[in-house]
Amino acid sequence: MTQPLLFVGSRLVLVSDGGGARLPTIDEIRDAFGEENVARARLPHGADANVTDGRTYGLPSDTTLPSGFRTEGLRTAYHVLPEDDFRAARRGRHMLHWVENHRFCSRCGAETKRDLDHLSMTCSTCGHLQFPRVAPAVIVLVQRDDQALLGRAHRFPPGVYSTLAGFVEPGESLEDCVHREIQEEAGVHVTNLRYFGSQPHPFPNSLMVGYVADWESGEVRVDPAELEDAQWFGREALPELPHPMSIASALIRDFVDRTR
């Protein structure tokens, strides 16, 4: 049986194991947190189906951890877990957020329950179905000859620059969003869009869709509400880059490889 997933708030619970960490077993979870607490913390039946033979559990963010346990954000857990465990944790985080935020019907306010025929939380009164939300966003490496346009959001760690990104608005295509976001954030126009790849981004529920685009016109003019700074960088003079698990990092590595 695959090991279960336990979250405290939005953070994954791990067991310290020598110099590393691993997912706890169900027996370790029950012994540490109490069988009754664990039973109440389990996601509704089926909410974590098709990922693991175990189950996903969520405890409050102020839960005290026993000795030997620790919590990590998914970005950190990425470095210590096997790929299959991390993939399960990524989906478990998304599903936990969905269940926690859809306990009541958005149409009539009645309680919802897990629908075993659909991946939905279903209203017990009016029957309204609430499915897991996936919020699409584009993330774009803009290239001008052998330079890439990278920006700094206000929330980034000191010195880190990344590719530009933004959420798709109602009625937009992905390509519409690329043009709008790049123009709004950095003041330039792009052309020749090429699909790069995608990445689930469970922080908590977005899907990042990556593009490479060529600069067409305009000088960099940063919207201070969106970015702290944006600059053109050559591959020999790159700033500190985003987390290596991110599609942003993959876009930049691809740029470096293509401009050697």
PDB file of C-alpha atoms in Angstrom:
ATOM      1  CA  MET A   1       0.000   0.000   0.000  1.00  0.00           C
ATOM      2  CA  THR A   2       1.314   3.438  -0.928  1.00  0.00           C
ATOM      3  CA  GLN A   3       2.039   5.695   2.038  1.00  0.00           C
ATOM      4  CA  PRO A   4      -0.564   8.332   2.895  1.00  0.00           C
ATOM      5  CA  LEU A   5      -0.207  12.108   2.637  1.00  0.00           C
ATOM      6  CA  LEU A   6      -0.632  14.306   5.688  1.00  0.00           C
ATOM      7  CA  PHE A   7      -0.771  18.091   5.500  1.00  0.00           C
ATOM      8  CA  VAL A   8      -0.702  20.566   8.368  1.00  0.00           C
ATOM      9  CA  GLY A   9      -2.282  23.633   6.857  1.00  0.00           C
ATOM     10  CA  SER A  10      -0.741  23.813   3.387  1.00  0.00           C
ATOM     11  CA  ARG A  11       2.527  22.133   4.375  1.00  0.00           C
ATOM     12  CA  LEU A  12       3.397  18.476   3.866  1.00  0.00           C
ATOM     13  CA  VAL A  13       4.318  16.408   6.924  1.00  0.00           C
ATOM     14  CA  LEU A  14       7.553  14.451   6.633  1.00  0.00           C
ATOM     15  CA  VAL A  15       9.488  12.177   8.965  1.00  0.00           C
ATOM     16  CA  SER A  16      13.148  13.018   9.499  1.00  0.00           C
ATOM     17  CA  ASP A  17      15.142  10.021   8.349  1.00  0.00           C
ATOM     18  CA  GLY A  18      18.865  10.256   8.964  1.00  0.00           C
ATOM     19  CA  GLY A  19      20.049  13.175   6.863  1.00  0.00           C
ATOM     20  CA  GLY A  20      16.904  13.193   4.726  1.00  0.00           C
ATOM     21  CA  ALA A  21      13.145  12.878   5.020  1.00  0.00           C
ATOM     22  CA  ARG A  22      10.311  10.654   3.841  1.00  0.00           C
ATOM     23  CA  LEU A  23       6.541  10.378   3.965  1.00  0.00           C
ATOM     24  CA  PRO A  24       5.192   8.892   7.217  1.00  0.00           C
ATOM     25  CA  THR A  25       3.318   5.610   7.256  1.00  0.00           C
ATOM     26  CA  ILE A  26      -0.317   5.458   8.350  1.00  0.00           C
ATOM     27  CA  ASP A  27       0.712   3.724  11.592  1.00  0.00           C
ATOM     28  CA  GLU A  28       3.193   6.501  12.365  1.00  0.00           C
ATOM     29  CA  ILE A  29       0.514   9.121  11.696  1.00  0.00           C
ATOM     30  CA  ARG A  30      -2.046   7.412  13.926  1.00  0.00           C
ATOM     31  CA  ASP A  31       0.445   6.903  16.755  1.00  0.00           C
ATOM     32  CA  ALA A  32       1.643  10.498  16.589  1.00  0.00           C
ATOM     33  CA  PHE A  33      -1.630  12.383  16.135  1.00  0.00           C
ATOM     34  CA  GLY A  34      -4.278  10.018  17.517  1.00  0.00           C
ATOM     35  CA  GLU A  35      -6.587   7.730  15.580  1.00  0.00           C
ATOM     36  CA  GLU A  36      -9.684   9.927  16.138  1.00  0.00           C
ATOM     37  CA  ASN A  37      -7.941  13.094  14.938  1.00  0.00           C
ATOM     38  CA  VAL A  38      -6.614  11.297  11.879  1.00  0.00           C
ATOM     39  CA  ALA A  39     -10.041   9.849  11.032  1.00  0.00           C
ATOM     40  CA  ARG A  40     -11.575  13.346  11.126  1.00  0.00           C
ATOM     41  CA  ALA A  41      -8.741  14.727   9.014  1.00  0.00           C
ATOM     42  CA  ARG A  42      -9.252  12.350   6.090  1.00  0.00           C
ATOM     43  CA  LEU A  43     -10.441  13.827   2.819  1.00  0.00           C
ATOM     44  CA  PRO A  44     -13.885  12.646   1.710  1.00  0.00           C
ATOM     45  CA  HIS A  45     -13.820   9.250   0.013  1.00  0.00           C
ATOM     46  CA  GLY A  46     -12.582   9.415  -3.558  1.00  0.00           C
ATOM     47  CA  ALA A  47     -11.133  12.925  -3.408  1.00  0.00           C
ATOM     48  CA  ASP A  48      -7.614  11.512  -3.718  1.00  0.00           C
ATOM     49  CA  ALA A  49      -8.460   8.652  -6.076  1.00  0.00           C
ATOM     50  CA  ASN A  50      -6.214   7.741  -8.997  1.00  0.00           C
ATOM     51  CA  VAL A  51      -3.101   9.027  -7.252  1.00  0.00           C
ATOM     52  CA  THR A  52      -2.303   6.702  -4.403  1.00  0.00           C
ATOM     53  CA  ASP A  53      -3.669   3.640  -2.671  1.00  0.00           C
ATOM     54  CA  GLY A  54      -3.221   5.593   0.555  1.00  0.00           C
ATOM     55  CA  ARG A  55      -5.267   8.589   1.657  1.00  0.00           C
ATOM     56  CA  THR A  56      -4.855  12.324   2.050  1.00  0.00           C
ATOM     57  CA  TYR A  57      -5.337  13.943   5.448  1.00  0.00           C
ATOM     58  CA  GLY A  58      -5.423  17.583   6.515  1.00  0.00           C
ATOM     59  CA  LEU A  59      -4.845  18.886  10.041  1.00  0.00           C
ATOM     60  CA  PRO A  60      -5.101  22.536  11.190  1.00  0.00           C
ATOM     61  CA  SER A  61      -2.078  24.790  10.652  1.00  0.00           C
ATOM     62  CA  ASP A  62      -1.584  25.231  14.422  1.00  0.00           C
ATOM     63  CA  THR A  63      -1.192  21.484  15.021  1.00  0.00           C
ATOM     64  CA  THR A  64       1.808  20.667  17.225  1.00  0.00           C
ATOM     65  CA  LEU A  65       4.207  18.231  15.605  1.00  0.00           C
ATOM     66  CA  PRO A  66       5.652  15.380  17.681  1.00  0.00           C
ATOM     67  CA  SER A  67       9.384  14.818  17.806  1.00  0.00           C
ATOM     68  CA  GLY A  68      10.778  13.396  14.580  1.00  0.00           C
ATOM     69  CA  PHE A  69       8.149  15.040  12.353  1.00  0.00           C
ATOM     70  CA  ARG A  70       8.522  18.232  10.353  1.00  0.00           C
ATOM     71  CA  THR A  71       6.544  20.153   7.762  1.00  0.00           C
ATOM     72  CA  GLU A  72       7.826  21.420   4.432  1.00  0.00           C
ATOM     73  CA  GLY A  73       6.392  23.446   1.583  1.00  0.00           C
ATOM     74  CA  LEU A  74       6.111  21.519  -1.665  1.00  0.00           C
ATOM     75  CA  ARG A  75       9.028  23.393  -3.224  1.00  0.00           C
ATOM     76  CA  THR A  76      11.310  22.074  -0.498  1.00  0.00           C
ATOM     77  CA  ALA A  77       9.725  18.617  -0.479  1.00  0.00           C
ATOM     78  CA  TYR A  78      10.537  18.377  -4.190  1.00  0.00           C
ATOM     79  CA  HIS A  79      14.222  17.965  -3.296  1.00  0.00           C
ATOM     80  CA  VAL A  80      13.761  15.114  -0.818  1.00  0.00           C
ATOM     81  CA  LEU A  81      10.928  12.957  -2.164  1.00  0.00           C
ATOM     82  CA  PRO A  82      10.954  10.390  -4.972  1.00  0.00           C
ATOM     83  CA  GLU A  83       9.170  11.612  -8.092  1.00  0.00           C
ATOM     84  CA  ASP A  84       6.053   9.455  -7.586  1.00  0.00           C
ATOM     85  CA  ASP A  85       5.649  10.632  -3.977  1.00  0.00           C
ATOM     86  CA  PHE A  86       6.063  14.265  -4.973  1.00  0.00           C
ATOM     87  CA  ARG A  87       3.511  13.911  -7.785  1.00  0.00           C
ATOM     88  CA  ALA A  88       1.038  12.434  -5.299  1.00  0.00           C
ATOM     89  CA  ALA A  89       1.752  15.229  -2.801  1.00  0.00           C
ATOM     90  CA  ARG A  90       1.246  17.862  -5.488  1.00  0.00           C
ATOM     91  CA  ARG A  91      -2.196  16.516  -6.321  1.00  0.00           C
ATOM     92  CA  GLY A  92      -3.049  15.918  -2.678  1.00  0.00           C
ATOM     93  CA  ARG A  93      -2.360  19.581  -1.882  1.00  0.00           C
ATOM     94  CA  HIS A  94      -4.688  20.652  -4.694  1.00  0.00           C
ATOM     95  CA  MET A  95      -7.474  18.307  -3.609  1.00  0.00           C
ATOM     96  CA  LEU A  96      -7.173  19.295   0.046  1.00  0.00           C
ATOM     97  CA  HIS A  97      -7.565  22.965  -0.869  1.00  0.00           C
ATOM     98  CA  TRP A  98     -10.606  22.120  -3.001  1.00  0.00           C
ATOM     99  CA  VAL A  99     -12.373  20.177  -0.249  1.00  0.00           C
ATOM    100  CA  GLU A 100     -11.597  22.775   2.428  1.00  0.00           C
ATOM    101  CA  ASN A 101     -13.003  25.591   0.286  1.00  0.00           C
ATOM    102  CA  HIS A 102     -16.136  23.835  -0.976  1.00  0.00           C
ATOM    103  CA  ARG A 103     -17.777  22.601   2.207  1.00  0.00           C
ATOM    104  CA  PHE A 104     -20.837  24.722   1.430  1.00  0.00           C
ATOM    105  CA  CYS A 105     -22.775  25.290  -1.783  1.00  0.00           C
ATOM    106  CA  SER A 106     -21.871  28.478  -3.630  1.00  0.00           C
ATOM    107  CA  ARG A 107     -25.447  28.655  -4.974  1.00  0.00           C
ATOM    108  CA  CYS A 108     -27.655  28.152  -1.882  1.00  0.00           C
ATOM    109  CA  GLY A 109     -25.274  27.869   1.074  1.00  0.00           C
ATOM    110  CA  ALA A 110     -26.233  24.348   2.162  1.00  0.00           C
ATOM    111  CA  GLU A 111     -23.624  21.771   3.154  1.00  0.00           C
ATOM    112  CA  THR A 112     -21.961  19.735   0.435  1.00  0.00           C
ATOM    113  CA  LYS A 113     -20.907  16.118   0.382  1.00  0.00           C
ATOM    114  CA  ARG A 114     -18.472  14.130  -1.725  1.00  0.00           C
ATOM    115  CA  ASP A 115     -20.192  12.800  -4.853  1.00  0.00           C
ATOM    116  CA  LEU A 116     -19.040   9.248  -5.572  1.00  0.00           C
ATOM    117  CA  ASP A 117     -20.191   9.403  -9.225  1.00  0.00           C
ATOM    118  CA  HIS A 118     -18.268  12.591 -10.058  1.00  0.00           C
ATOM    119  CA  LEU A 119     -15.112  14.282  -8.840  1.00  0.00           C
ATOM    120  CA  SER A 120     -17.268  16.918  -7.188  1.00  0.00           C
ATOM    121  CA  MET A 121     -18.565  18.280  -3.920  1.00  0.00           C
ATOM    122  CA  THR A 122     -22.347  18.133  -4.348  1.00  0.00           C
ATOM    123  CA  CYS A 123     -24.922  20.273  -2.588  1.00  0.00           C
ATOM    124  CA  SER A 124     -27.125  18.242  -0.268  1.00  0.00           C
ATOM    125  CA  THR A 125     -30.083  20.565  -0.988  1.00  0.00           C
ATOM    126  CA  CYS A 126     -30.057  21.834  -4.572  1.00  0.00           C
ATOM    127  CA  GLY A 127     -27.674  19.293  -6.137  1.00  0.00           C
ATOM    128  CA  HIS A 128     -25.207  21.889  -7.450  1.00  0.00           C
ATOM    129  CA  LEU A 129     -21.843  20.307  -8.352  1.00  0.00           C
ATOM    130  CA  GLN A 130     -18.585  22.011  -7.403  1.00  0.00           C
ATOM    131  CA  PHE A 131     -15.580  20.562  -9.213  1.00  0.00           C
ATOM    132  CA  PRO A 132     -11.897  21.078  -8.393  1.00  0.00           C
ATOM    133  CA  ARG A 133     -10.803  24.432  -9.719  1.00  0.00           C
ATOM    134  CA  VAL A 134      -7.887  24.685 -12.133  1.00  0.00           C
ATOM    135  CA  ALA A 135      -6.812  28.267 -12.870  1.00  0.00           C
ATOM    136  CA  PRO A 136      -4.794  28.542 -16.114  1.00  0.00           C
ATOM    137  CA  ALA A 137      -1.881  30.962 -16.279  1.00  0.00           C
ATOM    138  CA  VAL A 138       0.688  31.681 -18.963  1.00  0.00           C
ATOM    139  CA  ILE A 139       4.413  31.997 -18.328  1.00  0.00           C
ATOM    140  CA  VAL A 140       6.581  33.393 -21.102  1.00  0.00           C
ATOM    141  CA  LEU A 141      10.225  33.727 -21.980  1.00  0.00           C
ATOM    142  CA  VAL A 142      10.508  36.752 -24.261  1.00  0.00           C
ATOM    143  CA  GLN A 143      13.628  36.668 -26.424  1.00  0.00           C
ATOM    144  CA  ARG A 144      15.346  39.484 -28.332  1.00  0.00           C
ATOM    145  CA  ASP A 145      18.261  38.086 -30.314  1.00  0.00           C
ATOM    146  CA  ASP A 146      20.485  36.496 -27.638  1.00  0.00           C
ATOM    147  CA  GLN A 147      18.831  38.182 -24.667  1.00  0.00           C
ATOM    148  CA  ALA A 148      15.896  37.138 -22.480  1.00  0.00           C
ATOM    149  CA  LEU A 149      13.466  39.491 -20.748  1.00  0.00           C
ATOM    150  CA  LEU A 150      13.256  38.620 -17.038  1.00  0.00           C
ATOM    151  CA  GLY A 151      11.386  40.406 -14.282  1.00  0.00           C
ATOM    152  CA  ARG A 152      11.341  40.704 -10.488  1.00  0.00           C
ATOM    153  CA  ALA A 153       8.037  40.520  -8.635  1.00  0.00           C
ATOM    154  CA  HIS A 154       7.853  42.298  -5.280  1.00  0.00           C
ATOM    155  CA  ARG A 155       7.429  38.999  -3.432  1.00  0.00           C
ATOM    156  CA  PHE A 156      10.553  37.341  -4.910  1.00  0.00           C
ATOM    157  CA  PRO A 157      13.575  36.592  -2.714  1.00  0.00           C
ATOM    158  CA  PRO A 158      16.351  39.190  -3.063  1.00  0.00           C
ATOM    159  CA  GLY A 159      18.114  39.073  -6.416  1.00  0.00           C
ATOM    160  CA  VAL A 160      15.797  36.551  -8.101  1.00  0.00           C
ATOM    161  CA  TYR A 161      14.444  37.266 -11.599  1.00  0.00           C
ATOM    162  CA  SER A 162      12.065  35.068 -13.569  1.00  0.00           C
ATOM    163  CA  THR A 163      10.069  34.824 -16.761  1.00  0.00           C
ATOM    164  CA  LEU A 164       6.889  36.907 -16.961  1.00  0.00           C
ATOM    165  CA  ALA A 165       3.556  35.312 -16.090  1.00  0.00           C
ATOM    166  CA  GLY A 166      -0.099  36.028 -15.459  1.00  0.00           C
ATOM    167  CA  PHE A 167      -3.511  34.441 -15.093  1.00  0.00           C
ATOM    168  CA  VAL A 168      -5.870  33.980 -18.034  1.00  0.00           C
ATOM    169  CA  GLU A 169      -8.919  36.241 -17.816  1.00  0.00           C
ATOM    170  CA  PRO A 170     -12.485  35.215 -18.780  1.00  0.00           C
ATOM    171  CA  GLY A 171     -12.972  35.171 -22.541  1.00  0.00           C
ATOM    172  CA  GLU A 172      -9.242  35.127 -23.347  1.00  0.00           C
ATOM    173  CA  SER A 173      -7.310  32.532 -25.290  1.00  0.00           C
ATOM    174  CA  LEU A 174      -3.908  31.561 -23.931  1.00  0.00           C
ATOM    175  CA  GLU A 175      -2.306  33.553 -26.738  1.00  0.00           C
ATOM    176  CA  ASP A 176      -4.421  36.622 -25.969  1.00  0.00           C
ATOM    177  CA  CYS A 177      -3.213  36.400 -22.390  1.00  0.00           C
ATOM    178  CA  VAL A 178       0.444  36.232 -23.461  1.00  0.00           C
ATOM    179  CA  HIS A 179       0.156  39.443 -25.477  1.00  0.00           C
ATOM    180  CA  ARG A 180      -1.807  41.284 -22.772  1.00  0.00           C
ATOM    181  CA  GLU A 181       0.340  40.244 -19.821  1.00  0.00           C
ATOM    182  CA  ILE A 182       3.673  41.043 -21.479  1.00  0.00           C
ATOM    183  CA  GLN A 183       2.431  44.428 -22.650  1.00  0.00           C
ATOM    184  CA  GLU A 184       0.890  45.283 -19.262  1.00  0.00           C
ATOM    185  CA  GLU A 185       3.816  44.145 -17.125  1.00  0.00           C
ATOM    186  CA  ALA A 186       6.788  45.201 -19.246  1.00  0.00           C
ATOM    187  CA  GLY A 187       5.432  47.513 -21.969  1.00  0.00           C
ATOM    188  CA  VAL A 188       6.684  45.492 -24.952  1.00  0.00           C
ATOM    189  CA  HIS A 189       4.895  43.709 -27.782  1.00  0.00           C
ATOM    190  CA  VAL A 190       5.709  40.125 -28.792  1.00  0.00           C
ATOM    191  CA  THR A 191       5.284  37.916 -31.830  1.00  0.00           C
ATOM    192  CA  ASN A 192       5.985  34.349 -33.018  1.00  0.00           C
ATOM    193  CA  LEU A 193       4.607  32.519 -29.974  1.00  0.00           C
ATOM    194  CA  ARG A 194       5.775  28.920 -29.525  1.00  0.00           C
ATOM    195  CA  TYR A 195       4.281  26.494 -27.034  1.00  0.00           C
ATOM    196  CA  PHE A 196       6.943  25.205 -24.612  1.00  0.00           C
ATOM    197  CA  GLY A 197       5.168  22.955 -22.116  1.00  0.00           C
ATOM    198  CA  SER A 198       2.996  23.013 -19.015  1.00  0.00           C
ATOM    199  CA  GLN A 199       3.273  22.340 -15.304  1.00  0.00           C
ATOM    200  CA  PRO A 200       0.672  21.806 -12.590  1.00  0.00           C
ATOM    201  CA  HIS A 201       1.263  24.485  -9.983  1.00  0.00           C
ATOM    202  CA  PRO A 202      -0.495  23.381  -6.801  1.00  0.00           C
ATOM    203  CA  PHE A 203      -0.011  26.586  -4.808  1.00  0.00           C
ATOM    204  CA  PRO A 204      -2.823  25.849  -4.591  1.00  0.00           C
ATOM    205  CA  ASN A 205      -4.558  25.202  -7.928  1.00  0.00           C
ATOM    206  CA  SER A 206      -3.118  26.722 -11.088  1.00  0.00           C
ATOM    207  CA  LEU A 207      -1.828  25.243 -14.337  1.00  0.00           C
ATOM    208  CA  MET A 208       1.163  27.048 -15.831  1.00  0.00           C
ATOM    209  CA  VAL A 209       1.284  27.021 -19.639  1.00  0.00           C
ATOM    210  CA  GLY A 210       4.709  27.955 -20.983  1.00  0.00           C
ATOM    211  CA  TYR A 211       5.533  29.864 -24.155  1.00  0.00           C
ATOM    212  CA  VAL A 212       8.583  31.290 -25.884  1.00  0.00           C
ATOM    213  CA  ALA A 213       7.924  34.543 -27.756  1.00  0.00           C
ATOM    214  CA  ASP A 214      10.028  36.945 -29.790  1.00  0.00           C
ATOM    215  CA  TRP A 215      10.245  40.637 -28.983  1.00  0.00           C
ATOM    216  CA  GLU A 216       8.503  42.684 -31.672  1.00  0.00           C
ATOM    217  CA  SER A 217       8.588  46.312 -30.507  1.00  0.00           C
ATOM    218  CA  GLY A 218       8.696  48.625 -27.520  1.00  0.00           C
ATOM    219  CA  GLU A 219      11.081  49.537 -24.732  1.00  0.00           C
ATOM    220  CA  VAL A 220      10.839  47.952 -21.306  1.00  0.00           C
ATOM    221  CA  ARG A 221       8.444  49.977 -19.155  1.00  0.00           C
ATOM    222  CA  VAL A 222       7.587  48.265 -15.887  1.00  0.00           C
ATOM    223  CA  ASP A 223       4.164  48.481 -14.293  1.00  0.00           C
ATOM    224  CA  PRO A 224       5.152  49.057 -10.628  1.00  0.00           C
ATOM    225  CA  ALA A 225       1.956  47.378  -9.441  1.00  0.00           C
ATOM    226  CA  GLU A 226       3.076  44.173 -11.166  1.00  0.00           C
ATOM    227  CA  LEU A 227       6.880  44.173 -11.123  1.00  0.00           C
ATOM    228  CA  GLU A 228       9.727  45.727  -9.196  1.00  0.00           C
ATOM    229  CA  ASP A 229      12.054  45.547 -12.188  1.00  0.00           C
ATOM    230  CA  ALA A 230      12.502  43.966 -15.621  1.00  0.00           C
ATOM    231  CA  GLN A 231      15.647  43.788 -17.734  1.00  0.00           C
ATOM    232  CA  TRP A 232      17.177  42.078 -20.752  1.00  0.00           C
ATOM    233  CA  PHE A 233      19.781  39.470 -19.799  1.00  0.00           C
ATOM    234  CA  GLY A 234      22.275  37.522 -21.888  1.00  0.00           C
ATOM    235  CA  ARG A 235      23.057  33.919 -20.978  1.00  0.00           C
ATOM    236  CA  GLU A 236      26.506  34.899 -19.644  1.00  0.00           C
ATOM    237  CA  ALA A 237      25.113  37.443 -17.200  1.00  0.00           C
ATOM    238  CA  LEU A 238      21.966  35.881 -15.771  1.00  0.00           C
ATOM    239  CA  PRO A 239      20.707  36.930 -12.328  1.00  0.00           C
ATOM    240  CA  GLU A 240      19.715  34.527  -9.585  1.00  0.00           C
ATOM    241  CA  LEU A 241      17.055  32.236 -11.057  1.00  0.00           C
ATOM    242  CA  PRO A 242      13.802  30.726  -9.776  1.00  0.00           C
ATOM    243  CA  HIS A 243      13.420  27.348  -8.112  1.00  0.00           C
ATOM    244  CA  PRO A 244      14.830  24.541 -10.317  1.00  0.00           C
ATOM    245  CA  MET A 245      11.547  22.578 -10.186  1.00  0.00           C
ATOM    246  CA  SER A 246       9.667  25.435 -11.841  1.00  0.00           C
ATOM    247  CA  ILE A 247       8.723  25.728 -15.489  1.00  0.00           C
ATOM    248  CA  ALA A 248      10.252  29.216 -15.333  1.00  0.00           C
ATOM    249  CA  SER A 249      13.622  27.643 -14.625  1.00  0.00           C
ATOM    250  CA  ALA A 250      13.092  25.174 -17.495  1.00  0.00           C
ATOM    251  CA  LEU A 251      12.293  28.041 -19.884  1.00  0.00           C
ATOM    252  CA  ILE A 252      15.487  29.849 -18.918  1.00  0.00           C
ATOM    253  CA  ARG A 253      17.631  26.700 -19.208  1.00  0.00           C
ATOM    254  CA  ASP A 254      16.163  26.160 -22.683  1.00  0.00           C
ATOM    255  CA  PHE A 255      17.070  29.742 -23.622  1.00  0.00           C
ATOM    256  CA  VAL A 256      20.640  29.176 -22.443  1.00  0.00           C
ATOM    257  CA  ASP A 257      20.943  25.971 -24.465  1.00  0.00           C
ATOM    258  CA  ARG A 258      19.525  27.594 -27.613  1.00  0.00           C
ATOM    259  CA  THR A 259      21.873  30.607 -27.491  1.00  0.00           C
ATOM    260  CA  ARG A 260      25.165  28.780 -26.932  1.00  0.00           C
TER     261      ARG A 260
END
